[in-house]
Tab-separated table of C-alpha atoms and ligand atoms in Angstrom:
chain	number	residue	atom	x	y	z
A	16	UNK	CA	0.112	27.547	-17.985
A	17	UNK	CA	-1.718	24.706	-16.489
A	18	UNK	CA	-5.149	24.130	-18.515
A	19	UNK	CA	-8.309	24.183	-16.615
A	20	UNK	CA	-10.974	21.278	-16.865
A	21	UNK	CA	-14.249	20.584	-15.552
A	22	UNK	CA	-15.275	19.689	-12.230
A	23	UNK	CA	-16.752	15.937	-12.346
A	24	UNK	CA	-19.581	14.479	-10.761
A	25	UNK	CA	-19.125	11.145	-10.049
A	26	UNK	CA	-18.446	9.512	-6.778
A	27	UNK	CA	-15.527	8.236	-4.445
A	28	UNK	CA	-15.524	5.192	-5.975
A	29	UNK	CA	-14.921	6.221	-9.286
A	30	UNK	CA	-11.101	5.926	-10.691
A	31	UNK	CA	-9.507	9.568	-11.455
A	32	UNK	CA	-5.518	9.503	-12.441
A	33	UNK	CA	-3.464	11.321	-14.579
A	34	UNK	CA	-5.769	13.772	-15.388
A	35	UNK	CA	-2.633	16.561	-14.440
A	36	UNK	CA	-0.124	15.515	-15.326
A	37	UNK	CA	2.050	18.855	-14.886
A	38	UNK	CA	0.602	19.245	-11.297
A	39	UNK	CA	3.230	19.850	-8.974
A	40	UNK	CA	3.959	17.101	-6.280
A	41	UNK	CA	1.391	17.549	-3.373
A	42	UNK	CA	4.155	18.137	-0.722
A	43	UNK	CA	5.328	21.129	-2.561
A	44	UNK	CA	2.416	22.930	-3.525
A	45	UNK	CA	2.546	26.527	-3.538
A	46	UNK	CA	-1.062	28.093	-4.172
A	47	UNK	CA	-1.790	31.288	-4.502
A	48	UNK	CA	-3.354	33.188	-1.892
A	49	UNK	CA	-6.343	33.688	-3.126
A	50	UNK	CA	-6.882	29.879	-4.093
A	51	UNK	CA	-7.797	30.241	-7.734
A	52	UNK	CA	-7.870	27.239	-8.486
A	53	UNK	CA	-7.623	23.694	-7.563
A	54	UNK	CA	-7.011	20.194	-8.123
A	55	UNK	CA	-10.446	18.103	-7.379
A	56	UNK	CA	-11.086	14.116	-8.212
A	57	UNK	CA	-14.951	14.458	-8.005
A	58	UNK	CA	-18.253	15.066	-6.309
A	59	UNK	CA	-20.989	13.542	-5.195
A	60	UNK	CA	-24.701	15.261	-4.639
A	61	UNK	CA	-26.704	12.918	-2.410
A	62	UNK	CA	-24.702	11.893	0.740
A	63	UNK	CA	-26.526	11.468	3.903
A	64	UNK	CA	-23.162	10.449	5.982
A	65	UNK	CA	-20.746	13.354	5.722
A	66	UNK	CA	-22.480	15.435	8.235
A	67	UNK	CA	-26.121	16.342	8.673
A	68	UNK	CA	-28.379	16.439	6.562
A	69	UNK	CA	-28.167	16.055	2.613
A	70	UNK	CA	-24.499	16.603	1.832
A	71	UNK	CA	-22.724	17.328	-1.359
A	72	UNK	CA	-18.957	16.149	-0.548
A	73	UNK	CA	-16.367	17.136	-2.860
A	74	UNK	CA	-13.123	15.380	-3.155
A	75	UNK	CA	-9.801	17.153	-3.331
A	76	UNK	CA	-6.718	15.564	-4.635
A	77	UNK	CA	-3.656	15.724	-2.642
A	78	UNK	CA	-2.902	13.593	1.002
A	79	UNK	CA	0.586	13.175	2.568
A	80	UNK	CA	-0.348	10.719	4.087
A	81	UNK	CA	-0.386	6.463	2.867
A	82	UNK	CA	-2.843	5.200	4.650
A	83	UNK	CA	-2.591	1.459	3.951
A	84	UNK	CA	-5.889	0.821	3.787
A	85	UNK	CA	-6.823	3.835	1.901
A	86	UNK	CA	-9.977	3.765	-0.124
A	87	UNK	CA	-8.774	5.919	-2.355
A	88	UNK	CA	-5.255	6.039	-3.457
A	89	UNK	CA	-6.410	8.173	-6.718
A	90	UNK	CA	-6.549	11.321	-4.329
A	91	UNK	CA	-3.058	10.782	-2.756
A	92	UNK	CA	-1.630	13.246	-6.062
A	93	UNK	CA	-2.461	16.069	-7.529
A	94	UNK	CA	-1.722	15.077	-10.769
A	95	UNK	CA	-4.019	12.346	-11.024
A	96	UNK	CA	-7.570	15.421	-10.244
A	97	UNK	CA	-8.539	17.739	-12.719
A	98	UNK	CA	-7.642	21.096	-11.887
A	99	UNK	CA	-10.515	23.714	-11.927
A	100	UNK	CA	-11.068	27.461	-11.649
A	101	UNK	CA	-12.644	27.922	-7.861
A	102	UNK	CA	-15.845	29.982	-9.272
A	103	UNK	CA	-16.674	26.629	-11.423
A	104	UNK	CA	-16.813	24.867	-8.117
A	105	UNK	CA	-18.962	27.925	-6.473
A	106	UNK	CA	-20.724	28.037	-9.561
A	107	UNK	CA	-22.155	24.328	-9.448
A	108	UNK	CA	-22.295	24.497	-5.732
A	109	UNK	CA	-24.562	27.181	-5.903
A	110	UNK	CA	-27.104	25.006	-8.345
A	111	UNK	CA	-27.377	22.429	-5.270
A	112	UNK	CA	-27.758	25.504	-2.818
A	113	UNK	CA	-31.122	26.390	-2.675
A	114	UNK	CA	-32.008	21.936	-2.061
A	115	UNK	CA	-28.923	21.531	0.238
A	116	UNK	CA	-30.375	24.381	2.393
A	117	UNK	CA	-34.567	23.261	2.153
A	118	UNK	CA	-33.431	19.072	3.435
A	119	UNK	CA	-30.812	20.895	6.172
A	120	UNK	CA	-27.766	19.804	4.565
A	121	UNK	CA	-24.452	21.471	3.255
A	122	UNK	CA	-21.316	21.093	2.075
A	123	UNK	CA	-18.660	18.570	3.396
A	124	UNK	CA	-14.969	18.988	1.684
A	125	UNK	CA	-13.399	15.625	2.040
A	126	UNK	CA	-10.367	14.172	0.032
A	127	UNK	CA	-7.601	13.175	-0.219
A	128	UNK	CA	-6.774	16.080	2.394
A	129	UNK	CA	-8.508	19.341	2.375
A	130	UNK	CA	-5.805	20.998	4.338
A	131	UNK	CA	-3.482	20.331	1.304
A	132	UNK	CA	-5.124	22.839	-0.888
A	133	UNK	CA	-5.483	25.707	2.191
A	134	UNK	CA	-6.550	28.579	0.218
A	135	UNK	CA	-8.717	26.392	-2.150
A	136	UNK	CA	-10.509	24.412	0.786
A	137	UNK	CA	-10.913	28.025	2.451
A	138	UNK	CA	-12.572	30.147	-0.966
A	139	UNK	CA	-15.013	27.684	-1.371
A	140	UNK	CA	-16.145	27.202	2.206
A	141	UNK	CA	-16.500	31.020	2.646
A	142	UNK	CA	-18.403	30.679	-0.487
A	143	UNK	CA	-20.763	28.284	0.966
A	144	UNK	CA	-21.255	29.962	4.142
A	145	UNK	CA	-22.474	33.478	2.029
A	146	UNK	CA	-25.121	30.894	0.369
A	147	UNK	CA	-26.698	30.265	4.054
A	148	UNK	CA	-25.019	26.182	4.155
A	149	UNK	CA	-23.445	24.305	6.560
A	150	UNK	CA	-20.041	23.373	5.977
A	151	UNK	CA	-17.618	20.550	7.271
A	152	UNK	CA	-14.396	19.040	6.159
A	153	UNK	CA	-12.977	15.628	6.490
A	154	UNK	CA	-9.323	15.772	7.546
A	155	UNK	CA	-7.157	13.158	9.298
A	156	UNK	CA	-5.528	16.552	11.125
A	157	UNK	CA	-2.002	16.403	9.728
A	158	UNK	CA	-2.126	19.515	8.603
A	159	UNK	CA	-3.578	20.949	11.349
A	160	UNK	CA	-0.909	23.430	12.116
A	161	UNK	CA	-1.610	24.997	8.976
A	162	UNK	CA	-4.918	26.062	9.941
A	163	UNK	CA	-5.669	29.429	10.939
A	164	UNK	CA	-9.392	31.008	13.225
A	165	UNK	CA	-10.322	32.458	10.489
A	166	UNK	CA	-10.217	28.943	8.161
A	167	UNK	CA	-12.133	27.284	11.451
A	168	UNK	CA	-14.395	30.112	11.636
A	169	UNK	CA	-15.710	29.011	8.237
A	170	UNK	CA	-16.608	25.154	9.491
A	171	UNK	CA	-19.045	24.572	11.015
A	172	UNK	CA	-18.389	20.581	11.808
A	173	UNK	CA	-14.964	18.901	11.579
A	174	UNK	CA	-15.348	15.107	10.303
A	175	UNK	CA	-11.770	14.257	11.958
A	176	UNK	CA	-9.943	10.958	11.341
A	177	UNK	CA	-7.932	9.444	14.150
A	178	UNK	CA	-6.572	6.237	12.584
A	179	UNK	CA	-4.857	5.074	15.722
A	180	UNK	CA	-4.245	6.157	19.356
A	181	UNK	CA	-0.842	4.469	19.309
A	182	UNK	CA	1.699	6.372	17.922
A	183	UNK	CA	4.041	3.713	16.514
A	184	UNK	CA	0.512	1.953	14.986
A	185	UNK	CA	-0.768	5.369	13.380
A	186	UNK	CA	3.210	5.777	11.955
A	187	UNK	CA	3.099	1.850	10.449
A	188	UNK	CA	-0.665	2.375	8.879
A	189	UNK	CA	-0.284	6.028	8.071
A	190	UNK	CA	3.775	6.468	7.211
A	191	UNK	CA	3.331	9.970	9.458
A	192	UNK	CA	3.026	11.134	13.000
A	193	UNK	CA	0.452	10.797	15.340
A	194	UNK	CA	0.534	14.105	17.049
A	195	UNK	CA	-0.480	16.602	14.642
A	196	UNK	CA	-3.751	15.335	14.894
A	197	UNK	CA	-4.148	15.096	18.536
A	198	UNK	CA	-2.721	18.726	18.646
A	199	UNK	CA	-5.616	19.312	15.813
A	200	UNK	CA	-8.467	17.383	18.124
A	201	UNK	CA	-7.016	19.465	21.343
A	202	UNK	CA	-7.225	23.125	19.414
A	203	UNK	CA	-10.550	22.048	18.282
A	204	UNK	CA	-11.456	20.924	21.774
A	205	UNK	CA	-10.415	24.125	23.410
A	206	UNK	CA	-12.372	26.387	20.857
A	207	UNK	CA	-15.697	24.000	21.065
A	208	UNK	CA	-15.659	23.497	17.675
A	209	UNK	CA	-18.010	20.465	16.728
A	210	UNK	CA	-16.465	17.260	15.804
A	211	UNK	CA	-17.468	13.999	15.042
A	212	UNK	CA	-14.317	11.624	15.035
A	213	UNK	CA	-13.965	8.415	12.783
A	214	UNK	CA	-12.230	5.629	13.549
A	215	UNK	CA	-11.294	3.093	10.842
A	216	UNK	CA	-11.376	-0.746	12.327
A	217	UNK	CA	-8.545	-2.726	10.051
A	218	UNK	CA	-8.489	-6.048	11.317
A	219	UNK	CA	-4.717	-6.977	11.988
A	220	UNK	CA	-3.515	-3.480	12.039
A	221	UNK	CA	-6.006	-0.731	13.950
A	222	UNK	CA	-7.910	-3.514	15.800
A	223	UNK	CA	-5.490	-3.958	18.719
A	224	UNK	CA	-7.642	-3.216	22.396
A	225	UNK	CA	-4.419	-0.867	23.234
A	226	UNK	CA	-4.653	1.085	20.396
A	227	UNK	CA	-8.414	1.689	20.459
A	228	UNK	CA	-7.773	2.174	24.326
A	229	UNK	CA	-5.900	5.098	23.700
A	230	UNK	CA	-8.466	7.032	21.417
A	231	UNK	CA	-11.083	6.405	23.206
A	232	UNK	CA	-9.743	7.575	26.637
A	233	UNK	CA	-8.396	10.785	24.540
A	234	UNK	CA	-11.496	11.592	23.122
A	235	UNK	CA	-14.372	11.288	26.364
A	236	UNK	CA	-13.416	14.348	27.581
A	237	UNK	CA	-13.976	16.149	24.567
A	238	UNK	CA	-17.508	17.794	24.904
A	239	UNK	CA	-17.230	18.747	21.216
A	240	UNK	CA	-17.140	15.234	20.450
A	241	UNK	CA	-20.721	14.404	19.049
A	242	UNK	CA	-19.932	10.845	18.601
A	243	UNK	CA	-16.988	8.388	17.607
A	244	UNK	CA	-17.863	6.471	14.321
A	245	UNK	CA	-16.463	3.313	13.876
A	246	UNK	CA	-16.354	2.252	10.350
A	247	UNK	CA	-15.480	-1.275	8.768
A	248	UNK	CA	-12.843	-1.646	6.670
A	249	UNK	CA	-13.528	-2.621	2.950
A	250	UNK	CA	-12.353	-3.740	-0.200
A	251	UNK	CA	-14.254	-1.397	-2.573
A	252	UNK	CA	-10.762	0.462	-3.403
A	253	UNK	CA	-8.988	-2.531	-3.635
A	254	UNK	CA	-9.074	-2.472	-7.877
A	255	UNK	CA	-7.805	1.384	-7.463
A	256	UNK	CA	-4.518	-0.095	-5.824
A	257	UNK	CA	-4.645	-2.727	-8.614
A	258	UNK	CA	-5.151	-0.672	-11.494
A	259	UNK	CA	-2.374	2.118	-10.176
A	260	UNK	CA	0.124	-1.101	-9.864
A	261	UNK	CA	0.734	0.190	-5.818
A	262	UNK	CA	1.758	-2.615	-3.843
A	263	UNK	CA	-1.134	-3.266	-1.449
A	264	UNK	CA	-0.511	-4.505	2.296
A	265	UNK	CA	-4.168	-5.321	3.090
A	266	UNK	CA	-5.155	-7.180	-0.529
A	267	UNK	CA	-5.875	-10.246	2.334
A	268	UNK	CA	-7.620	-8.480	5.016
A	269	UNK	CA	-11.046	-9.054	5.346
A	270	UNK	CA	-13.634	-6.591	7.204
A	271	UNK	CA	-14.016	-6.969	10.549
A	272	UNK	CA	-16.676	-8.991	11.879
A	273	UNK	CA	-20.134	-7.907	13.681
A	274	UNK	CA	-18.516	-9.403	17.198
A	275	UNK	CA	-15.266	-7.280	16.818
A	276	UNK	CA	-17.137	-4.344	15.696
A	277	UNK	CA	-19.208	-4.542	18.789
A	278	UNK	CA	-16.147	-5.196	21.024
A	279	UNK	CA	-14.687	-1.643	20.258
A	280	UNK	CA	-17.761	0.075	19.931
A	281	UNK	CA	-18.259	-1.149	23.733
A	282	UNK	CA	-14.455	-0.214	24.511
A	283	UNK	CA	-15.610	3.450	23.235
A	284	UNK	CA	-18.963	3.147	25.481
A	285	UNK	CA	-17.307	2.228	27.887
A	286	UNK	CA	-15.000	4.700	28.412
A	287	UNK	CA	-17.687	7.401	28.196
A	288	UNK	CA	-17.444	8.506	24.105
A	289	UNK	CA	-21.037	8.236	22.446
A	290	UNK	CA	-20.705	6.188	19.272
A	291	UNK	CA	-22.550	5.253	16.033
B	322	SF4	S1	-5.732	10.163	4.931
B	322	SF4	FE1	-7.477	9.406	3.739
B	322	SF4	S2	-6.960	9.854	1.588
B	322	SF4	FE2	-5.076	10.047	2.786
B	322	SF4	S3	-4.090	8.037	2.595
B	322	SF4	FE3	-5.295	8.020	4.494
B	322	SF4	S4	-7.290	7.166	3.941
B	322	SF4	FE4	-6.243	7.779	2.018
């Protein structure tokens, strides 16, 4: 029997491993329907970038992806969150509730991947729907096919990563495939479901015109689209590769500058996507 802990405030910079270690592996997961219980790496109470208004973004463990450039390698396994009874989750949610819902903000389930822990991710966003707050997730759309209406019908904004537009890019940054997630942005499309899509600029590796090319002329005629968001690379994970002893590709790469920021936020404009 796997002993339950607390669920830990703290941020997404903050270093969580090992705190399971008798989790199973994330690819084989088998959770109970009812998604009892979870594996989480933190929260944090005060974002005002995770979707509108005042957010309070929890982080999941588990992501099958390797992103190399990932912020957060200490919610690639389950073993390294702390694994939590769902109603302790609903339970401290509900204590943010009543200011979430007065500065028009909500919930935002981010990760690792919330599509990893389906039944989880789901309990607690039907949870936060019966307390009146808006809800999104943060998913690079892997997992997409997993997704059922009735999850959807429970988010009310899908944060959705697309980490390249070029397949055989998104395989060498990401280690998976490219078209679960533009299956994921297309069913999301077709349904109107909002979306705001994120783009991460990695000089070197996402930064190539083709690649960006190819996102943005997927994503203008998407009228669910609110915006493409273009965010800089950085090296505040950097010590989380270190301190796990993963080999890390980008330990050189430095954040993009403010002229080739601006040259793919015009390539966006100018193939019709709003961006911010
Ligand atoms: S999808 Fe997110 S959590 Fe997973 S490896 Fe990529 S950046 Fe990291």
């Amino acid at each position: 029997m796997l002993q339950l802990g607390e669920v830990a405030a703290g941020s997404r910079h903050d270093l969580r491993v090992g705190l399971s270690p008798d989790a199973p592996d994330e690819a084989d997961l088998r959770e109970d329907a009812a998604g009892a219980s979870g594996y989480v790496h933190s929260y944090e109470t005060s974002s005002r970038y995770d979707g509108p208004g005042l957010r309070v973004v929890l982080f999941l463990s588990g992501c099958l992806l390797r992103c190399t450039y990932c912020h957060n390698p200490d919610t690639w396994h389950l073993k390294d969150g702390t694994y939590v009874a769902v109603e302790q989750v609903i339970k401290r949610l509900g204590s943010f509730a009543p200011a979430l819902r007065s500065l028009d903000g909500g919930l935002t389930i981010s990760g690792g991947e919330p599509m990893v822990q389906l039944a989880f991710t789901r309990r607690i966003l039907a949870a936060a729907k019966e307390m009146g707050l808006h809800t999104a997730i943060e998913t690079s759309g892997f997992l997409g096919d997993r997704v059922d209406d009735r999850f959807l019908s429970a988010v009310d904004l899908v944060l959705l990563d697309i980490k390249s537009g070029d397949p055989e890019t998104y395989r060498k940054v990401t280690g998976r495939d490219l078209a679960p997630t533009l299956r994921f942005a297309e069913r999301l499309a077709a349904i109107g479901k909002p979306v705001w899509v994120r783009f991460t600029l990695v000089p070197g590796e996402t930064d190539d015109p083709a690649n960006v090319e190819k996102i943005a002329k997927f994503v203008a005629p998407m009228k669910n689209v609110a915006w493409v968001e273009v965010q800089p690379f950085h090296q505040l994970g950097a010590f989380k590769w270190k301190a796990m002893q993963i080999d890390y590709k980008e330990a050189d790469t430095i954040p993009p500058s403010a002229g080739l920021k601006q040259r793919v936020l015009a390539q966006f404009r100018d193939n019709g996507c709003r961006v911010r």
